[in-house]
Coordinates of N, CA and C in Angstrom, one line a residue:
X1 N 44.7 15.2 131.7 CA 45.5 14.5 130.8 C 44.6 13.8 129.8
X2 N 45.4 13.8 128.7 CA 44.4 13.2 127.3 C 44.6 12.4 126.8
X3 N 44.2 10.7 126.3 CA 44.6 9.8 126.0 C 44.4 9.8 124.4
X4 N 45.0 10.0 123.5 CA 44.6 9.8 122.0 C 44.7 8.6 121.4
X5 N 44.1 7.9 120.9 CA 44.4 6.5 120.5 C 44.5 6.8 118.7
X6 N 45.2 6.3 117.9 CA 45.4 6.6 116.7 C 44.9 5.2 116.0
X7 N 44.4 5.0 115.4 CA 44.0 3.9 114.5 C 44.8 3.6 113.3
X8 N 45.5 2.5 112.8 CA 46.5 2.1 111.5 C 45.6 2.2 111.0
X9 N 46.2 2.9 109.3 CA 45.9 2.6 108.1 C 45.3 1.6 107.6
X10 N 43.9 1.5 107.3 CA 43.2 0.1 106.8 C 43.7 0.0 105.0
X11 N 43.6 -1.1 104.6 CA 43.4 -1.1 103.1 C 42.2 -1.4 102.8
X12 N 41.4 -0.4 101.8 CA 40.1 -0.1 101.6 C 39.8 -1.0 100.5
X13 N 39.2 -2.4 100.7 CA 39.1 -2.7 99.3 C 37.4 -2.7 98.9
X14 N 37.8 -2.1 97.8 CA 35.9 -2.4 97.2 C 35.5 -3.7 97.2
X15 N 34.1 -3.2 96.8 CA 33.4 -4.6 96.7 C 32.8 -4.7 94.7
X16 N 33.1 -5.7 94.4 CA 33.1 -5.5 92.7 C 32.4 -6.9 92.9
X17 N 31.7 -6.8 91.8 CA 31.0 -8.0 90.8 C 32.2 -9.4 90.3
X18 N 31.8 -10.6 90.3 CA 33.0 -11.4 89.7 C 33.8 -10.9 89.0
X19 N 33.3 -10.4 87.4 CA 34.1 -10.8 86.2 C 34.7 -9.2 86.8
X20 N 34.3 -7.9 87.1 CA 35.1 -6.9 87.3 C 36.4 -7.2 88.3
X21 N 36.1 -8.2 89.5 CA 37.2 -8.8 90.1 C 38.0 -9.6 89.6
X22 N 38.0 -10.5 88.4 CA 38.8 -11.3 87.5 C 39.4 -10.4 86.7
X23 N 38.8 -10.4 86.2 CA 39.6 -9.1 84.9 C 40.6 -8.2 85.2
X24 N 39.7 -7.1 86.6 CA 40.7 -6.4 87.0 C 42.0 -6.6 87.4
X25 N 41.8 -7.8 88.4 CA 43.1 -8.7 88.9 C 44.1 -8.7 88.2
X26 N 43.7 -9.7 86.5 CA 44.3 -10.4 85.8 C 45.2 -8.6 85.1
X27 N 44.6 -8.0 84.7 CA 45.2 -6.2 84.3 C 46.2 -5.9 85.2
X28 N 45.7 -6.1 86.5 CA 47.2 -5.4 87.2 C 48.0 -6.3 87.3
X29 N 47.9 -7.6 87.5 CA 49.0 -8.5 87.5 C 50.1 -8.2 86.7
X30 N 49.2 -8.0 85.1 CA 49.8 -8.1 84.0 C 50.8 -7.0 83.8
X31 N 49.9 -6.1 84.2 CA 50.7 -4.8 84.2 C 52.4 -4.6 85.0
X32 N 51.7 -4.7 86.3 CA 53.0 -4.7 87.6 C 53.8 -5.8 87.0
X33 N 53.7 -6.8 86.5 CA 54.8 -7.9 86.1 C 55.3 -7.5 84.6
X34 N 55.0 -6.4 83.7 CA 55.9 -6.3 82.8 C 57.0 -5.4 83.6
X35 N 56.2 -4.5 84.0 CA 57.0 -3.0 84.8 C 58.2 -4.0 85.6
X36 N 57.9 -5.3 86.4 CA 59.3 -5.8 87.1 C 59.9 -6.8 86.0
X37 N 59.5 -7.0 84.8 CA 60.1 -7.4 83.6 C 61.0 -6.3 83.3
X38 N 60.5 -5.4 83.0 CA 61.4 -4.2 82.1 C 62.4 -4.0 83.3
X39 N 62.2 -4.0 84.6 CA 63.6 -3.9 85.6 C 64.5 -4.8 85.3
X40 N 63.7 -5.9 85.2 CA 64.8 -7.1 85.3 C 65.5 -6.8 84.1
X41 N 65.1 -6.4 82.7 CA 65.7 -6.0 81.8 C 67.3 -5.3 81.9
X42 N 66.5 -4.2 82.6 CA 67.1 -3.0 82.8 C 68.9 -3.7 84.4
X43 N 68.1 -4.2 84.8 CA 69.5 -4.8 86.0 C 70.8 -5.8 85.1
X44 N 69.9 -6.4 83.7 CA 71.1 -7.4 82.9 C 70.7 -8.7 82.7
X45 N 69.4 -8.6 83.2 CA 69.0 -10.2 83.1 C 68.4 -10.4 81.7
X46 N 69.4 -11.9 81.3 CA 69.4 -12.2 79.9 C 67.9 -12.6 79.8
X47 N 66.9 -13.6 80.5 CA 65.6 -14.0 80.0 C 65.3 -15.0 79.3
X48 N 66.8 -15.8 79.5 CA 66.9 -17.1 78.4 C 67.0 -18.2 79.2
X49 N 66.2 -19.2 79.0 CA 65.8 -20.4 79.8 C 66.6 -21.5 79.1
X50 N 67.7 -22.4 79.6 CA 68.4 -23.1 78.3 C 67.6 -24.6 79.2
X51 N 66.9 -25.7 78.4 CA 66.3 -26.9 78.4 C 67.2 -27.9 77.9
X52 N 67.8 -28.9 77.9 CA 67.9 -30.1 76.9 C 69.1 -29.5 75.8
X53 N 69.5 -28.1 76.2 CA 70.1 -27.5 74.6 C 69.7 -26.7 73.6
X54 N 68.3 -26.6 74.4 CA 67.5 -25.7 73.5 C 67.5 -24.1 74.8
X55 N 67.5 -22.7 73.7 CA 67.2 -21.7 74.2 C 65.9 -21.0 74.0
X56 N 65.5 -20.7 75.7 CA 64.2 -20.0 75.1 C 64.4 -19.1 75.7
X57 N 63.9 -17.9 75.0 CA 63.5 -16.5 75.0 C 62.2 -16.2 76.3
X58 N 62.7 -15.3 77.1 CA 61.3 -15.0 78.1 C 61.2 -13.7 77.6
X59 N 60.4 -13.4 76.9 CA 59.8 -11.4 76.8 C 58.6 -11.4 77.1
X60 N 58.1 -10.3 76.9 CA 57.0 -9.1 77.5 C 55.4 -10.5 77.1
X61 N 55.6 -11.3 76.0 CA 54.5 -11.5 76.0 C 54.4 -13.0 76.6
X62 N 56.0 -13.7 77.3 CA 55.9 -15.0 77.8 C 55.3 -14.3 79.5
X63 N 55.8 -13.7 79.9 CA 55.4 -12.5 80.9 C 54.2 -12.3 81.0
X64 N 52.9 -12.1 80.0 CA 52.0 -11.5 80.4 C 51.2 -12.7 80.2
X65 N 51.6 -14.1 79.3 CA 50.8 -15.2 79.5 C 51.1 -15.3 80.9
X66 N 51.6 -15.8 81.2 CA 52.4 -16.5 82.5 C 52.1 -16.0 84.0
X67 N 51.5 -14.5 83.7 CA 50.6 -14.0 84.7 C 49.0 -14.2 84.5
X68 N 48.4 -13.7 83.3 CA 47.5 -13.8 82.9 C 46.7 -15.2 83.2
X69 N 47.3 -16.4 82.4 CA 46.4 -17.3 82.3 C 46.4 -18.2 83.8
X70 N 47.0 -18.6 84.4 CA 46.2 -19.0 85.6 C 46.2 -18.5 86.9
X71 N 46.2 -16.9 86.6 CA 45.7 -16.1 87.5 C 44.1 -16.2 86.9
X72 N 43.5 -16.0 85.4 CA 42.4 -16.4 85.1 C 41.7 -17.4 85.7
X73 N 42.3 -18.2 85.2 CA 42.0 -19.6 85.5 C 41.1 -20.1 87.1
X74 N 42.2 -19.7 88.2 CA 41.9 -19.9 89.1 C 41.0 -19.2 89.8
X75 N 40.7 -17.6 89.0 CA 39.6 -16.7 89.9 C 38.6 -16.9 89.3
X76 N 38.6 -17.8 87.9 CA 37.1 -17.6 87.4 C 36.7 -18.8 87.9
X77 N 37.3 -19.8 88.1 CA 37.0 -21.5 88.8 C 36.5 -20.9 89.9
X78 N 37.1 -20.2 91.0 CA 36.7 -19.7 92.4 C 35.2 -18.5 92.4
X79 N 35.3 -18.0 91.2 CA 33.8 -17.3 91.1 C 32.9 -18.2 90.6
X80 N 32.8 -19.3 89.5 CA 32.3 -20.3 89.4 C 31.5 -20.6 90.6
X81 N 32.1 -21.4 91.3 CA 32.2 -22.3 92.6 C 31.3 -21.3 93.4
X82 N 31.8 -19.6 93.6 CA 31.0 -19.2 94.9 C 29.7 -19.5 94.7
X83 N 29.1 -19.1 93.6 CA 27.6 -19.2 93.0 C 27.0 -20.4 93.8
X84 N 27.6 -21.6 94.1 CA 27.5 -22.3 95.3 C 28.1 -22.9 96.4
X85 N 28.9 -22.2 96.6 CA 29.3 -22.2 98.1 C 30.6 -20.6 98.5
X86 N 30.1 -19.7 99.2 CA 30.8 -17.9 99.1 C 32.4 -18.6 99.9
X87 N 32.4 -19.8 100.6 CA 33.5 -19.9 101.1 C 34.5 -20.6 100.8
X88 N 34.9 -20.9 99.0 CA 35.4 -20.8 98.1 C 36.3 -19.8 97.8
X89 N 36.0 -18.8 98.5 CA 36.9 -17.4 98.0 C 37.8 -17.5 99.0
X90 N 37.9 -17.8 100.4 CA 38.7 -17.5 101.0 C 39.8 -18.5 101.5
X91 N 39.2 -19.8 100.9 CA 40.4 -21.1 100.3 C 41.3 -20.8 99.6
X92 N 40.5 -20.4 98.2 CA 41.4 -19.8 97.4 C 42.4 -18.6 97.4
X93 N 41.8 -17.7 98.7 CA 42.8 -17.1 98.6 C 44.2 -17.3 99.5
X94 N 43.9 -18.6 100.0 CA 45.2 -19.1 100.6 C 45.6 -20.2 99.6
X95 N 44.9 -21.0 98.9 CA 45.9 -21.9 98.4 C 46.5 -21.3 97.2
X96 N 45.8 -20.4 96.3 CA 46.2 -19.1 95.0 C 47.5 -18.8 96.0
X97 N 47.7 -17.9 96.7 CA 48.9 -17.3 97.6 C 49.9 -18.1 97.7
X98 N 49.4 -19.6 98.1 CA 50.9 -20.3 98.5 C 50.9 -21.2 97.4
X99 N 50.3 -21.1 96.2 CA 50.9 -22.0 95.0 C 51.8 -20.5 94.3
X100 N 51.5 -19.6 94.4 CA 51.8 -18.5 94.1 C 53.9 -18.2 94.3
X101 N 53.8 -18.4 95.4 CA 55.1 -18.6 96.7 C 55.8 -19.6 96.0
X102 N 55.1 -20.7 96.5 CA 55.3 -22.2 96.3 C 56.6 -22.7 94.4
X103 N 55.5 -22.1 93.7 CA 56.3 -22.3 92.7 C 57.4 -20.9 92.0
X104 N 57.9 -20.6 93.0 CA 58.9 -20.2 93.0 C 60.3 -21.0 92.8
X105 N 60.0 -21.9 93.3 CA 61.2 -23.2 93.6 C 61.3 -23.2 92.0
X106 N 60.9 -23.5 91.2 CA 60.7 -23.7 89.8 C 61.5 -23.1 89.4
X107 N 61.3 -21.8 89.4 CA 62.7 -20.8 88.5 C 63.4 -20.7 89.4
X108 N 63.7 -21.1 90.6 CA 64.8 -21.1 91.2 C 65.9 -22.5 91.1
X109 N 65.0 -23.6 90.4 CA 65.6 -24.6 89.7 C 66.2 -24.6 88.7
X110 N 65.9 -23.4 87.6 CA 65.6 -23.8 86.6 C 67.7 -22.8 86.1
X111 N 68.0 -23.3 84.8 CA 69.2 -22.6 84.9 C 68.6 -21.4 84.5
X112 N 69.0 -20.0 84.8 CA 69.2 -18.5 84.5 C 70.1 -17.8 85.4
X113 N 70.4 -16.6 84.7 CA 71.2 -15.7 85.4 C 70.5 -15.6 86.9
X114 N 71.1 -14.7 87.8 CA 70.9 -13.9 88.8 C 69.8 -13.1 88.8
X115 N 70.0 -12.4 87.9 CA 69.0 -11.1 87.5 C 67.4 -11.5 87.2
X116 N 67.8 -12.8 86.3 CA 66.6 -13.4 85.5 C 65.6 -13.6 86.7
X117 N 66.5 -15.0 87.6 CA 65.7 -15.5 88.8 C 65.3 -14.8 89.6
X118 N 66.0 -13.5 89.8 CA 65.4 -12.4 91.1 C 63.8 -12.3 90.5
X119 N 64.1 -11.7 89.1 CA 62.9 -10.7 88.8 C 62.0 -12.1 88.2
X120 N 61.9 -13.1 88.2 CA 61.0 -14.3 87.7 C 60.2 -14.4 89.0
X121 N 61.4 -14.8 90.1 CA 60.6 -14.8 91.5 C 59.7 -13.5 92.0
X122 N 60.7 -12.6 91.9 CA 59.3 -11.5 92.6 C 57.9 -11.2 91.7
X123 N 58.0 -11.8 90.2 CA 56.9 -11.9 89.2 C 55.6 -12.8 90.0
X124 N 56.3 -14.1 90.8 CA 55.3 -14.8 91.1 C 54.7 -14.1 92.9
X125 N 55.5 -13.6 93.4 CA 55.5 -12.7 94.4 C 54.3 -11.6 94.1
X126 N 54.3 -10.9 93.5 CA 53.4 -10.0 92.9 C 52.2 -10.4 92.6
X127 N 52.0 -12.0 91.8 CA 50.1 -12.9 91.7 C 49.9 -12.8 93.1
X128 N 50.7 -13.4 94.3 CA 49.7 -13.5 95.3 C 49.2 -12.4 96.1
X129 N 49.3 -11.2 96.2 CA 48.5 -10.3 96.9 C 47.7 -9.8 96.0
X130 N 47.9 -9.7 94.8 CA 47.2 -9.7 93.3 C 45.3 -10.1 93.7
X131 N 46.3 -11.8 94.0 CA 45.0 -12.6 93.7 C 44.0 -12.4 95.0
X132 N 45.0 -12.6 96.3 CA 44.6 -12.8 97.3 C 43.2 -11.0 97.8
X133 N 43.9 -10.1 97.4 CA 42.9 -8.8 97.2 C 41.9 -8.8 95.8
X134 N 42.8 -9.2 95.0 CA 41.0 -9.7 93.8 C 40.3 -10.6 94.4
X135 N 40.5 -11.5 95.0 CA 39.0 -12.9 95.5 C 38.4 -12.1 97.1
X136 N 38.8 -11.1 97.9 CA 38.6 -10.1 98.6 C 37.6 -8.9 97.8
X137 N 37.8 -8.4 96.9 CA 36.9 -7.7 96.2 C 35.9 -8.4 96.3
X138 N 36.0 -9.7 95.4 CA 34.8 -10.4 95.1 C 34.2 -10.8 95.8
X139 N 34.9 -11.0 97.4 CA 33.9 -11.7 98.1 C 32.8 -10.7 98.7
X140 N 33.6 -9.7 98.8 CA 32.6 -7.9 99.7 C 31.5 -8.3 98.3
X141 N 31.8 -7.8 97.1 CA 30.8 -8.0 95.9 C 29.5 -9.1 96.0
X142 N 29.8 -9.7 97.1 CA 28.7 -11.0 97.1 C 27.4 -10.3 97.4
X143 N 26.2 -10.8 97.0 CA 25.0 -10.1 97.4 C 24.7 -10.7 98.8
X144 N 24.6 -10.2 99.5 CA 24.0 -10.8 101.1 C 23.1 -11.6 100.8
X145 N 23.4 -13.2 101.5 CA 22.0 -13.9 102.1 C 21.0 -13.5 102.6

């Protein structure tokens, strides 16, 4: 009799240089969060945030700040930092993840449709594995002690 033992599917991630791990992060974020923009489009969701009386407009380019800048922000602070201390990366990739989560509550406060809120929330759903596998790149990319 023959015992086979089958091994799961690993996820292969490379090992990249800082700025190729910020950049690239910040690219697919941007990317994958218009693609679940243009859904949310596409399901009815108006994209209009009403404040005080006033109406604002959410499109393609409040969308790609909104991913972009402190998904930036926080991977280039966390490559900063490793330069003196490498275990900075894997803080950040818990507290990036659950501020990520976290401020979901926000558009779920905030008035919009159904449609709007689904696809706002799974926008911030999408930074954290984003970020959490970009500061994983970066950390394999570290030069050995």
């Amino acid at each position: 009799m023959t015992i086979t033992q089958t091994a799961a599917p690993t996820l292969r991630i490379p090992a990249v240089n800082r700025p190729t791990a910020v950049i690239g992060s910040v690219v697919v974020a941007v990317a994958v969060n218009l693609v679940v923009w243009l859904l949310g489009e596409a399901a009815g969701g108006s994209f209009e945030a009403v404040d005080k009386g006033v109406t604002t407009q959410i499109g393609a380019g409040t969308v790609a700040a909104s991913a972009a800048v402190p998904l930036f922000i926080g991977m280039t602070l966390a490559a900063l930092i490793s330069y003196l201390w490498a275990g900075v990366l894997r803080v950040a990739q818990i507290v990036g993840g659950v501020l990520a989560v976290a401020t979901i509550g926000l558009t779920v406060a905030a008035a919009l449709d159904t449609a709007t809120t689904v696809t706002l929330s799974v926008m911030h759903l999408v930074l954290a594995p984003v970020l959490v596998v970009g500061l994983e790149a970066m950390r394999r990319g570290l030069p050995a002690n």
